[in-house]
XYZ file of C-alpha atoms in Angstrom:
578
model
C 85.204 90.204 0.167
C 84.177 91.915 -3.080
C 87.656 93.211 -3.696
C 89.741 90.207 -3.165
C 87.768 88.317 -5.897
C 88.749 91.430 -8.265
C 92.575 92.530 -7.811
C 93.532 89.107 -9.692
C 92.229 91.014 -12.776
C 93.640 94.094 -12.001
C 97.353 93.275 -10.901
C 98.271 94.451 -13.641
C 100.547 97.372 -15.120
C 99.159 99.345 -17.966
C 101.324 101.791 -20.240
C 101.003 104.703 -17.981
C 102.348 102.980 -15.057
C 105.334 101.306 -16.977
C 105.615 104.936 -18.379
C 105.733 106.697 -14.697
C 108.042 103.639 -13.186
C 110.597 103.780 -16.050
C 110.643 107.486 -16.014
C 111.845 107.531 -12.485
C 114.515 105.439 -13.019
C 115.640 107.072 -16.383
C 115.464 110.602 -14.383
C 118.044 108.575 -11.879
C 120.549 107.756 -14.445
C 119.843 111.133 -16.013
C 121.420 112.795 -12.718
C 123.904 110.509 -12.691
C 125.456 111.085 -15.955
C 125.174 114.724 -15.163
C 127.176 114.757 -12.321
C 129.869 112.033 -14.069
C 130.217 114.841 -16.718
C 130.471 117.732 -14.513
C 132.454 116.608 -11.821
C 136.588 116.508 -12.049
C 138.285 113.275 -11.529
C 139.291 114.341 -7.700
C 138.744 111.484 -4.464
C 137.297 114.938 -2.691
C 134.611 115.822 -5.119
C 133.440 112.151 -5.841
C 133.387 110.897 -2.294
C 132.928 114.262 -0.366
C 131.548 116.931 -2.990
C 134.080 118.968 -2.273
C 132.628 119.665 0.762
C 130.293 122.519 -0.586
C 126.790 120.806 -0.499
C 123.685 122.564 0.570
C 121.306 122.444 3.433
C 118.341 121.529 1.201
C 119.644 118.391 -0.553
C 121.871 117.064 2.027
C 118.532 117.105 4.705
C 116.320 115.432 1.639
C 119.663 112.665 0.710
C 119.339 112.000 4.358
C 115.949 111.420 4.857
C 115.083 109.538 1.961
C 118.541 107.535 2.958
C 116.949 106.489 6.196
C 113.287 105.956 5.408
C 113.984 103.040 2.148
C 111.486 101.055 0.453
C 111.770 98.605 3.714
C 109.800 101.373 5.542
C 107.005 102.039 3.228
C 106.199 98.414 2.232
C 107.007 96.869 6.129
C 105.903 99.790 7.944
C 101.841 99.534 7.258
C 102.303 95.794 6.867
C 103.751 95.728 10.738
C 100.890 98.153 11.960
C 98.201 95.776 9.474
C 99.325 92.610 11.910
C 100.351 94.399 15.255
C 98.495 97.816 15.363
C 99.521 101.265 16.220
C 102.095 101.300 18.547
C 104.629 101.999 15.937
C 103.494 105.688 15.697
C 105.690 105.960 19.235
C 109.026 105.689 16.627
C 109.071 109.630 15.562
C 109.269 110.656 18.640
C 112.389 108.427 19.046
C 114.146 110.121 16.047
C 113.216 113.356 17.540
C 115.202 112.593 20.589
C 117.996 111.410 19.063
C 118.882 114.574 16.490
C 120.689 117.046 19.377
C 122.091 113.985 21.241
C 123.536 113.321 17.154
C 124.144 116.824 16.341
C 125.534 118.288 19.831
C 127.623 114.814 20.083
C 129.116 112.829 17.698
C 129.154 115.425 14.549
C 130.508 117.835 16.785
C 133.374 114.935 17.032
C 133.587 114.311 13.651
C 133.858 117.888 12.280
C 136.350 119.151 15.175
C 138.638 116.416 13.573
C 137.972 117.018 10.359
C 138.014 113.008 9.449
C 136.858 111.812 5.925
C 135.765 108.243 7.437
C 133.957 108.297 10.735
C 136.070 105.410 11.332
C 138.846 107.325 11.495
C 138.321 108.603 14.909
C 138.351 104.755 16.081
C 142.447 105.146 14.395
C 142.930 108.807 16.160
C 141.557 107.280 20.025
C 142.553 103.298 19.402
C 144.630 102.569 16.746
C 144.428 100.427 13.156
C 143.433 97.278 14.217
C 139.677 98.773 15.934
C 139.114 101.035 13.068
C 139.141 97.728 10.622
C 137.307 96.025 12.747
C 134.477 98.449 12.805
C 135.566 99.035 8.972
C 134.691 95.220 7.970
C 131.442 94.810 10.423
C 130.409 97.734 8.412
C 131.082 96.457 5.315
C 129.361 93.237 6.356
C 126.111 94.961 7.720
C 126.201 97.070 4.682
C 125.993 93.955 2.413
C 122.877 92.695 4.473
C 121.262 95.663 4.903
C 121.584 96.556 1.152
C 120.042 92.936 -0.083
C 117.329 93.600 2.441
C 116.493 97.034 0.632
C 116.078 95.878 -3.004
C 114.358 92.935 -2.090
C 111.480 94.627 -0.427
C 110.186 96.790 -4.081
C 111.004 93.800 -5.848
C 107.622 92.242 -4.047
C 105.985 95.005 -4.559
C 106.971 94.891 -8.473
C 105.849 91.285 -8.539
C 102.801 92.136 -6.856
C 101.780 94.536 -9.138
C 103.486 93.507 -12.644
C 104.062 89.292 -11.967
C 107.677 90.484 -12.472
C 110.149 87.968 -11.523
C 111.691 89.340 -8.124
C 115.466 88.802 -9.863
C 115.077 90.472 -12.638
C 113.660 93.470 -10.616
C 116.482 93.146 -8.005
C 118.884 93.301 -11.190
C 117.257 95.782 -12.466
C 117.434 98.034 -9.426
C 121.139 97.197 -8.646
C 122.184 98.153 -12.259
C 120.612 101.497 -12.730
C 121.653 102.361 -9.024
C 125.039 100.717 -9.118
C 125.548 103.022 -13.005
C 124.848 106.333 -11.276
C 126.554 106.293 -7.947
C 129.668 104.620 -9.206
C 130.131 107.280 -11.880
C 128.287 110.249 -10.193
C 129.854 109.442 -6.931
C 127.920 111.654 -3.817
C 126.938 114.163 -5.854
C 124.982 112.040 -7.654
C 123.688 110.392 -5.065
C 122.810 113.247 -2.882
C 120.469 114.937 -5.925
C 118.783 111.841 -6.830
C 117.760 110.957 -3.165
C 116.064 114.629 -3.146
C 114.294 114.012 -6.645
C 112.998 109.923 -5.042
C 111.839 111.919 -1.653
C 109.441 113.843 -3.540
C 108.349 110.481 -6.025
C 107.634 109.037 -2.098
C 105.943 111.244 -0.745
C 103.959 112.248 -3.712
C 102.816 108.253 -4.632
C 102.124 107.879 -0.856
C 99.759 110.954 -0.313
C 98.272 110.129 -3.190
C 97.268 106.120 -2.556
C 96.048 106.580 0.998
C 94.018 109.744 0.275
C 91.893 107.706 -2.301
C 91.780 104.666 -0.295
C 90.728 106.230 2.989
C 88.105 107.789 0.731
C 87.018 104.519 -0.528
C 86.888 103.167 2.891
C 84.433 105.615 3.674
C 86.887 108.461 5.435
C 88.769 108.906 8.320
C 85.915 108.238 11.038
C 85.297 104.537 9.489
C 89.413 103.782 9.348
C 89.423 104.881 13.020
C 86.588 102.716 14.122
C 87.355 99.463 12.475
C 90.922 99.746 13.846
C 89.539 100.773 17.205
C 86.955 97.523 17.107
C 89.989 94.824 16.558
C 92.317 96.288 19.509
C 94.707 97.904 17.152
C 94.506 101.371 18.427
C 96.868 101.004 21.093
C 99.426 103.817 22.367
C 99.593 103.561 25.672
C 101.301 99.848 26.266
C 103.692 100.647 29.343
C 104.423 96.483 29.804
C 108.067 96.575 31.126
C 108.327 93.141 29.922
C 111.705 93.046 27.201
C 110.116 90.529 24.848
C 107.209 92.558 24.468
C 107.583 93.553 20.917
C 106.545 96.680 20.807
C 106.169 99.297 23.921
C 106.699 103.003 24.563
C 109.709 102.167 26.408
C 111.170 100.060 23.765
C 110.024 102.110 20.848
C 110.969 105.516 22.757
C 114.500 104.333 24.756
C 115.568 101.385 21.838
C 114.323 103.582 19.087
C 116.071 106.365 20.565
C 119.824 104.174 20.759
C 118.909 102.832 17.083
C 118.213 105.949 15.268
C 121.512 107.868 17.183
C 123.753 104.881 15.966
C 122.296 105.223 12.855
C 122.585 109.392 12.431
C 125.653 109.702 14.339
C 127.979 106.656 14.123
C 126.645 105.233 10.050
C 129.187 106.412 7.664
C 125.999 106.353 5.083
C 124.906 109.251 7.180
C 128.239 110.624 8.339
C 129.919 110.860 4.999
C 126.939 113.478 4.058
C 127.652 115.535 7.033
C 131.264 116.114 6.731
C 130.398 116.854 3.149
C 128.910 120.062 4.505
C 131.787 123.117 4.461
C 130.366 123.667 8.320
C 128.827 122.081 11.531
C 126.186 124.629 11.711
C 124.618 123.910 8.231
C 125.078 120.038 9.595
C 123.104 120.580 12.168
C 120.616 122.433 10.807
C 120.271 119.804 7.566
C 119.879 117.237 10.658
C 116.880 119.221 12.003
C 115.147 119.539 8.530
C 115.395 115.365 7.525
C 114.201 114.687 10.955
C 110.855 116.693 9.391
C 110.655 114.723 6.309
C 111.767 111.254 7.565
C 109.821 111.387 10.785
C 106.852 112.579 8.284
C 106.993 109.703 6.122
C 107.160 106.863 8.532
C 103.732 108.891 10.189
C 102.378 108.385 7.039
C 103.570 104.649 6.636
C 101.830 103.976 10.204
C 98.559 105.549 8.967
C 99.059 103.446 5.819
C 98.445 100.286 7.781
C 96.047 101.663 9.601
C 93.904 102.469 6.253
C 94.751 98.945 4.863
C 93.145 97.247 7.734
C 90.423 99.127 7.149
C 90.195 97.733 3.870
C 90.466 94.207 4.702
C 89.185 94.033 8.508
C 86.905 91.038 7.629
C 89.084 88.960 5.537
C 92.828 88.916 5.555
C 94.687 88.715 2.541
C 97.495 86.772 4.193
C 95.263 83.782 5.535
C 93.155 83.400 2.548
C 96.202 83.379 0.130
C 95.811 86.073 -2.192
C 99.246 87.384 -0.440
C 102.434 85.557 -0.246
C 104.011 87.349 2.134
C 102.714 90.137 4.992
C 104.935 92.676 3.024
C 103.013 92.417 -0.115
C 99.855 94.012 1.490
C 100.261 97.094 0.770
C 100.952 96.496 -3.243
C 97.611 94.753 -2.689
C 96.427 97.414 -1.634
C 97.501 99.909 -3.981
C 96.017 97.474 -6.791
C 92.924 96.749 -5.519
C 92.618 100.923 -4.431
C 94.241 102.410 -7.745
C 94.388 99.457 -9.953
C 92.128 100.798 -12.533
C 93.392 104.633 -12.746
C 96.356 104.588 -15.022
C 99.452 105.654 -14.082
C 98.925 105.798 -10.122
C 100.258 101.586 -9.607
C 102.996 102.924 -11.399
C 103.646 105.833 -9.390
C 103.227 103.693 -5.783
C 105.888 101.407 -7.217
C 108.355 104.529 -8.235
C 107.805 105.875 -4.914
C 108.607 101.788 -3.294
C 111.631 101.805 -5.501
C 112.721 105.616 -5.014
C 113.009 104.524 -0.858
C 115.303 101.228 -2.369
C 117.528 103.589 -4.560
C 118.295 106.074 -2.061
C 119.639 103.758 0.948
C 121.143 101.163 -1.771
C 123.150 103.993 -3.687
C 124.085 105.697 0.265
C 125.361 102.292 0.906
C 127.179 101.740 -2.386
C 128.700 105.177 -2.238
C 130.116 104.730 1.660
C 131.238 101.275 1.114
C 133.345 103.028 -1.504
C 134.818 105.333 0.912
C 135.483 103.008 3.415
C 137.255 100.485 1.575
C 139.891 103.455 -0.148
C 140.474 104.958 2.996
C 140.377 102.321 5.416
C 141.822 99.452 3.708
C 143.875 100.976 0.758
C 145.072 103.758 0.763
C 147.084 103.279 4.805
C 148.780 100.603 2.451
C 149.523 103.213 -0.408
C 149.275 106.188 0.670
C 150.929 107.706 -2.274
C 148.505 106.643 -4.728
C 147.377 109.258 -7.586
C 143.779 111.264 -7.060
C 142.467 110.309 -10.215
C 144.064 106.319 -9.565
C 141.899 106.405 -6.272
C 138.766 107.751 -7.773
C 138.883 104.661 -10.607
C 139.057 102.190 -7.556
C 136.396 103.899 -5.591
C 134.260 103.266 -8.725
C 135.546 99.549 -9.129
C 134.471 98.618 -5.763
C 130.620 100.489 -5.660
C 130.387 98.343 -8.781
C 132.137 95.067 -7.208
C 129.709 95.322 -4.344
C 126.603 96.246 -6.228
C 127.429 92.631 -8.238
C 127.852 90.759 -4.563
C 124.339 92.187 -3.440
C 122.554 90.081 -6.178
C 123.756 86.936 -4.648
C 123.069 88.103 -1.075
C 119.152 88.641 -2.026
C 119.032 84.902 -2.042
C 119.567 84.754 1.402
C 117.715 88.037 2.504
C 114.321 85.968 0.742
C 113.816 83.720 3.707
C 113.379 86.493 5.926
C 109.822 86.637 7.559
C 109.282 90.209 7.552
C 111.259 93.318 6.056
C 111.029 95.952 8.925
C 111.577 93.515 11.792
C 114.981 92.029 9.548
C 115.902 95.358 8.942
C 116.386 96.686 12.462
C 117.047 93.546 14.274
C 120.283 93.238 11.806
C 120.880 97.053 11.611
C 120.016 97.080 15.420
C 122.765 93.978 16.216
C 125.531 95.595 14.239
C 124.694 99.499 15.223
C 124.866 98.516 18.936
C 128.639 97.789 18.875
C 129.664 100.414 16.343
C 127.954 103.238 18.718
C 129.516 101.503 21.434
C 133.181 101.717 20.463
C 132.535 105.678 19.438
C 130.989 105.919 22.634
C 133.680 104.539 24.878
C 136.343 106.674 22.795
C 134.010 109.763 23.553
C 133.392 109.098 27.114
C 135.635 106.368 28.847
C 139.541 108.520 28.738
C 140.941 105.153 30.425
C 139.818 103.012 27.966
C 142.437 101.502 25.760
C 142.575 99.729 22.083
C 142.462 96.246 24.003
C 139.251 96.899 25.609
C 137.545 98.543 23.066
C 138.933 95.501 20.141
C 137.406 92.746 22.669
C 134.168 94.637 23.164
C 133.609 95.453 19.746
C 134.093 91.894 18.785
C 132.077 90.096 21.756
C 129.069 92.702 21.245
C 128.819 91.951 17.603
C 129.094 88.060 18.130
C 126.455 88.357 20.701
C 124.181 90.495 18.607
C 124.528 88.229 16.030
C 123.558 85.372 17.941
C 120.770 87.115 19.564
C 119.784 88.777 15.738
C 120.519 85.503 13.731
C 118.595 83.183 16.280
C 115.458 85.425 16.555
C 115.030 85.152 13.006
C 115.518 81.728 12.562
C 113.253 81.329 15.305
C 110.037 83.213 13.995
C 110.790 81.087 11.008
C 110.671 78.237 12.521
C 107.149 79.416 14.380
C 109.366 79.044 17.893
C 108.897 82.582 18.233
C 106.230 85.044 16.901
C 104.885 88.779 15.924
C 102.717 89.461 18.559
C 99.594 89.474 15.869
C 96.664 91.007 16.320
C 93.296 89.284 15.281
C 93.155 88.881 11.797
C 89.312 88.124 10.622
C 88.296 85.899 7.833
C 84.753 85.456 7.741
C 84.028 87.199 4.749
C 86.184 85.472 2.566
C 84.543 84.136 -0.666
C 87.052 81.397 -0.256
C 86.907 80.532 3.081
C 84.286 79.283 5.116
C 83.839 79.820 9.370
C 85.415 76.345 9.897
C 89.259 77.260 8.257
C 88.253 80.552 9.560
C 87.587 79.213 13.302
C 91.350 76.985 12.702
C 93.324 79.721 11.455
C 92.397 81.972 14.868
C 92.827 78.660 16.753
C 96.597 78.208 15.248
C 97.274 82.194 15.616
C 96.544 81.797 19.773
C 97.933 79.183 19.857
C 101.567 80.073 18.181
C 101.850 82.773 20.818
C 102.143 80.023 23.724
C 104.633 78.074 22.003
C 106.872 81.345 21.605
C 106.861 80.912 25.653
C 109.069 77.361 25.178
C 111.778 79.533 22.904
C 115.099 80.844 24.432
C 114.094 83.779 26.267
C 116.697 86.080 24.546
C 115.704 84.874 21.644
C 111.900 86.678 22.487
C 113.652 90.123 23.008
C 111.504 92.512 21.381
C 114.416 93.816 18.472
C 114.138 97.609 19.401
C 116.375 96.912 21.959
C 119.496 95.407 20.238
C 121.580 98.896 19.601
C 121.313 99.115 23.926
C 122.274 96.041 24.174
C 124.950 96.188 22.251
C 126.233 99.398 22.915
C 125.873 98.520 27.016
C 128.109 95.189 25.840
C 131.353 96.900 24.696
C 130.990 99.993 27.607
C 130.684 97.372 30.317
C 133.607 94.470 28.484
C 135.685 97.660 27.018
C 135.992 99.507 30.434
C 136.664 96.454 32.715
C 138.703 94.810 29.807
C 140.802 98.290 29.814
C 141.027 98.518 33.674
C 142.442 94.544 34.001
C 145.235 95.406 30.907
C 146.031 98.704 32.531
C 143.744 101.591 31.372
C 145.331 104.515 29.242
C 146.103 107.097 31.216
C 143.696 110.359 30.219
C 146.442 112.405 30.384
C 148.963 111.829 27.484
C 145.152 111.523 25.378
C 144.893 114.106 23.163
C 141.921 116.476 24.566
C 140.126 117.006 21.317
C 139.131 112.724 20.906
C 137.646 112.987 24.457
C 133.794 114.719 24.324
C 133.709 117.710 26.569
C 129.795 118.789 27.420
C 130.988 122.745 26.267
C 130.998 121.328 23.017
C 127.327 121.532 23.026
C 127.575 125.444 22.901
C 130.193 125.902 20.225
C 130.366 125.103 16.804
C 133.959 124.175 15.311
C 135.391 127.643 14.035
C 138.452 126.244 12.124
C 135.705 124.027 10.361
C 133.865 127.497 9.775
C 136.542 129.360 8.779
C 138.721 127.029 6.445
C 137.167 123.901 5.801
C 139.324 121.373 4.606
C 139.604 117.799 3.248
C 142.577 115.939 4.766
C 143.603 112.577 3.983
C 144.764 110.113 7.022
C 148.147 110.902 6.675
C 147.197 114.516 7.576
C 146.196 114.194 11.327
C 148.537 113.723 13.295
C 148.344 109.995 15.012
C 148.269 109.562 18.422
């Protein structure tokens, strides 16, 4: 294929693109040292911004949290190999925003809690809020290595830039502005790298779909190799990707994610009232839901591009998520400036969930782990150790990219670990919310044996596909017009894809379960073990529970007037413990 043979000469940046990448991340530290200079040394205003941001940037923070550069580099790559069920997802995240909204935040800002954790200390007591604290923390390390990893291909792609030096690279510039800009900071700069996404996005698949030959020629080349497929009703779990496991799992994933994440929560109790929260929730589900549309029709396009000879078997690619920096190269390679803005855009998605991560790490560890043990210690003490640790843990996430590299693909990584760990935080919450008999022992125990069993379910279907015991579900991938290859590897490589599907068949069966289910599972782990476990150790009784941690459906038609009236920022020491 003609443009194979070419994008070795053109993977290459040119001054505008350097110009246009640096830029972005200059504009990044820019904000950051803004809000470092503006803000007072106060815990509330770094961690919380004194609970007066806006609609507008909140709803952009959160949606450019959410959609990182995981999703726009994995996203088209995933629809590239398995086709177009993946478009099923936005529907999922449109489900989930009143069950997050009318639910959990409701919760959270009738308490007034700074940590969503907290809640776990208010129903259970210390020892569950920790342990949801440190699987955080843990899941927050992975996920984090996981997000800078994935634009570091696509710089290496594009530049030959070693993947390190990007990764330390990213890590400093992010790891500068959130530690001394604290949310603030963070919140403004995620709005400024939604726009870079969207606007580098737009732009490469317009002009590739244009190359192609327009929309009607994407459309039928996808439609000719199966991989216009939206109506796969299989009921079969290990079935990667259905409507009931991208509709129902997606739905569990994304409300563990939006309701229970303290990422996600810690922007939402930065808001002075539930209303505005909710509303904010309504307006990222528009922009996220947007952008991961656009990432499906992204792979759609690329296919297009390289129906008769795949990048991945003829080794021009690496990896499956470096097709779409192929892509952009071989599309945009020779119009300056445009490579450059693609990888801004890649790197804008890796900022915004790395410094959200950074920033509630930060927050969890002072109020979770520090300051029960002091709680006397001085504002402007706690704000200097908030800082220390987002910089501690930005330094530890270098180390974990070495283990993140062996991962097969980003997307399926990303929510099978996210997924694993999710399941039995939204669990816990959820037997607090709904269970009044359940006690601390029941909800410890199935907290603990849902994350060890995600784990093992998570850890083992990775290792798997990289062993080749399990696999993607691949479409056909074509190679017959490959300058490189001729019909006999061609014939072999089709041979060995068929062929890797029946061996997936001798792999543990829950080791085969498609990854979109993991939150369920989880979550169903620690209802079912932290009821019955409650029940055999005698349950509490729901009467000496304080009403207000117990979810009561008429909390769905009222918003929290105290919040609206006075809202405050207490400390742990200023709710009263059950």
């Amino acid at each position: 294929m003609e443009n194979l043979s070419l994008s070795q000469n053109q993977m290459l940046f040119g001054w505008a693109d350097y110009l246009l990448f640096v830029s972005t991340l200059l504009l990044s530290l820019l904000i950051g040292v803004y809000h470092a200079w503006r803000s007072s040394n106060s815990t509330s205003e770094y961690l919380m911004g004194g609970k007066s941001m806006g609609i507008f940037p909140i709803a952009m923070s959160l949606a450019a949290s959410s959609i990182s550069g995981t999703t726009l580099l994995g996203t088209p790559a995933d629809v590239y190999f398995t086709g177009t069920m993946y478009l099923w997802m936005p529907l999922a995240m449109f489900l989930c925003t009143p069950a997050t909204g009318y639910v959990y935040l409701s919760m959270f800002h009738r308490l007034q809690v700074v940590s969503a954790n907290q809640y776990l200390e208010l129903r259970f007591n210390q020892f569950v809020r920790r342990i949801a604290s440190f699987l955080y923390i843990i899941k927050q390390l992975f996920y984090m290595a996981i997000v800078v990893y994935a634009p570091s291909l696509a710089l290496k792609q594009v530049t030959g830039i070693n993947v390190y030096l990007s990764v330390g690279v990213m890590l400093g510039v992010c790891t500068f502005y959130t530690a001394f800009g604290g949310i603030k900071a963070v919140v403004w700069t995620d709005t400024l790298q939604i726009f870079v996404m969207y606007g580098s996005f737009i732009t490469v698949l317009v002009k590739g779909s244009l190359d192609i030959g327009g929309l009607e020629t994407v459309w039928q080349r996808n439609l000719n190799s199966s991989r216009t497929e939206f109506l796969n009703v299989d009921f079969d779990p290990t079935t990667r990707h259905t409507i009931w496991s991208l509709v129902i799992g997606g739905f569990f994933y994304w409300t563990s994610f939006y309701g229970t994440d303290q990422s996600i929560v810690q922007r939402f109790l930065a808001m002075p009232t539930l209303r505005r929260a909710r509303i904010s929730m309504w307006c990222n589900l528009v922009a996220a839901a947007g952008l991961v549309a656009l990432a499906c029709f992204g792979g759609m396009i690329v296919y297009a591009k390289y129906f008769d000879c795949d990048p991945l078997t003829s080794k021009v690619i690496e990896k499956a998520d470096q097709i779409m920096p192929l892509f952009v190269m071989d599309t945009v390679g020779s119009l300056p400036g445009l490579p450059g803005l693609f990888v801004a855009g890649v790197f804008s998605g890796a900022l915004s969930s790395l410094s959200s991560g950074l920033n509630s790490v930060a927050l969890i560890v002072l109020e979770d782990f520090i300051r029960p043990f002091f709680p006397l210690i001085e504002d402007h003490t706690a704000t200097k150790i908030t800082k220390g640790v987002a910089i501690l843990f930005g330094c530890i996430n270098f180390g974990m990219v070495l283990l993140v590299s062996q991962v097969q693909t980003i997307l399926d990584a990303t929510l099978s670990f996210n997924g694993a760990v999710n399941g039995a935080t939204i669990g816990v919450f959820t037997l607090g919310m709904f269970v009044p008999q359940a006690n601390s022992i029941g909800a410890g125990f199935g907290l603990l044996a849902s994350f060890a069993a995600m784990m093992w379910l998570g850890v083992g279907s990775q290792i798997a596909k990289s062993r080749g015991l399990s696999h993607n579900q691949m479409k056909t991938l074509r190679t017959d017009s490959c300058p490189l290859i001729n019909s006999t590897v061609s014939a072999a490589i089709s041979k060995g894809l068929l062929q890797s599907g029946n061996e997936a068949d001798s792999s543990i069966f829950l080791w085969r379960i498609s990854y979109l289910w993991y939150t369920m599972i989880g979550m169903l782990i620690v209802l079912i073990f932290g009821t019955i476990i409650s029940f055999l150790c005698g349950p509490q009784n729901p009467l000496t529970l304080d009403p207000k941690l117990v979810y009561r459906f008429s909390d769905c038609f009222r918003s929290n007037k105290k919040a609206e009236e006075s809202p405050s920022d207490p400390k742990i020491d200023d709710i009263e413990l059950e």
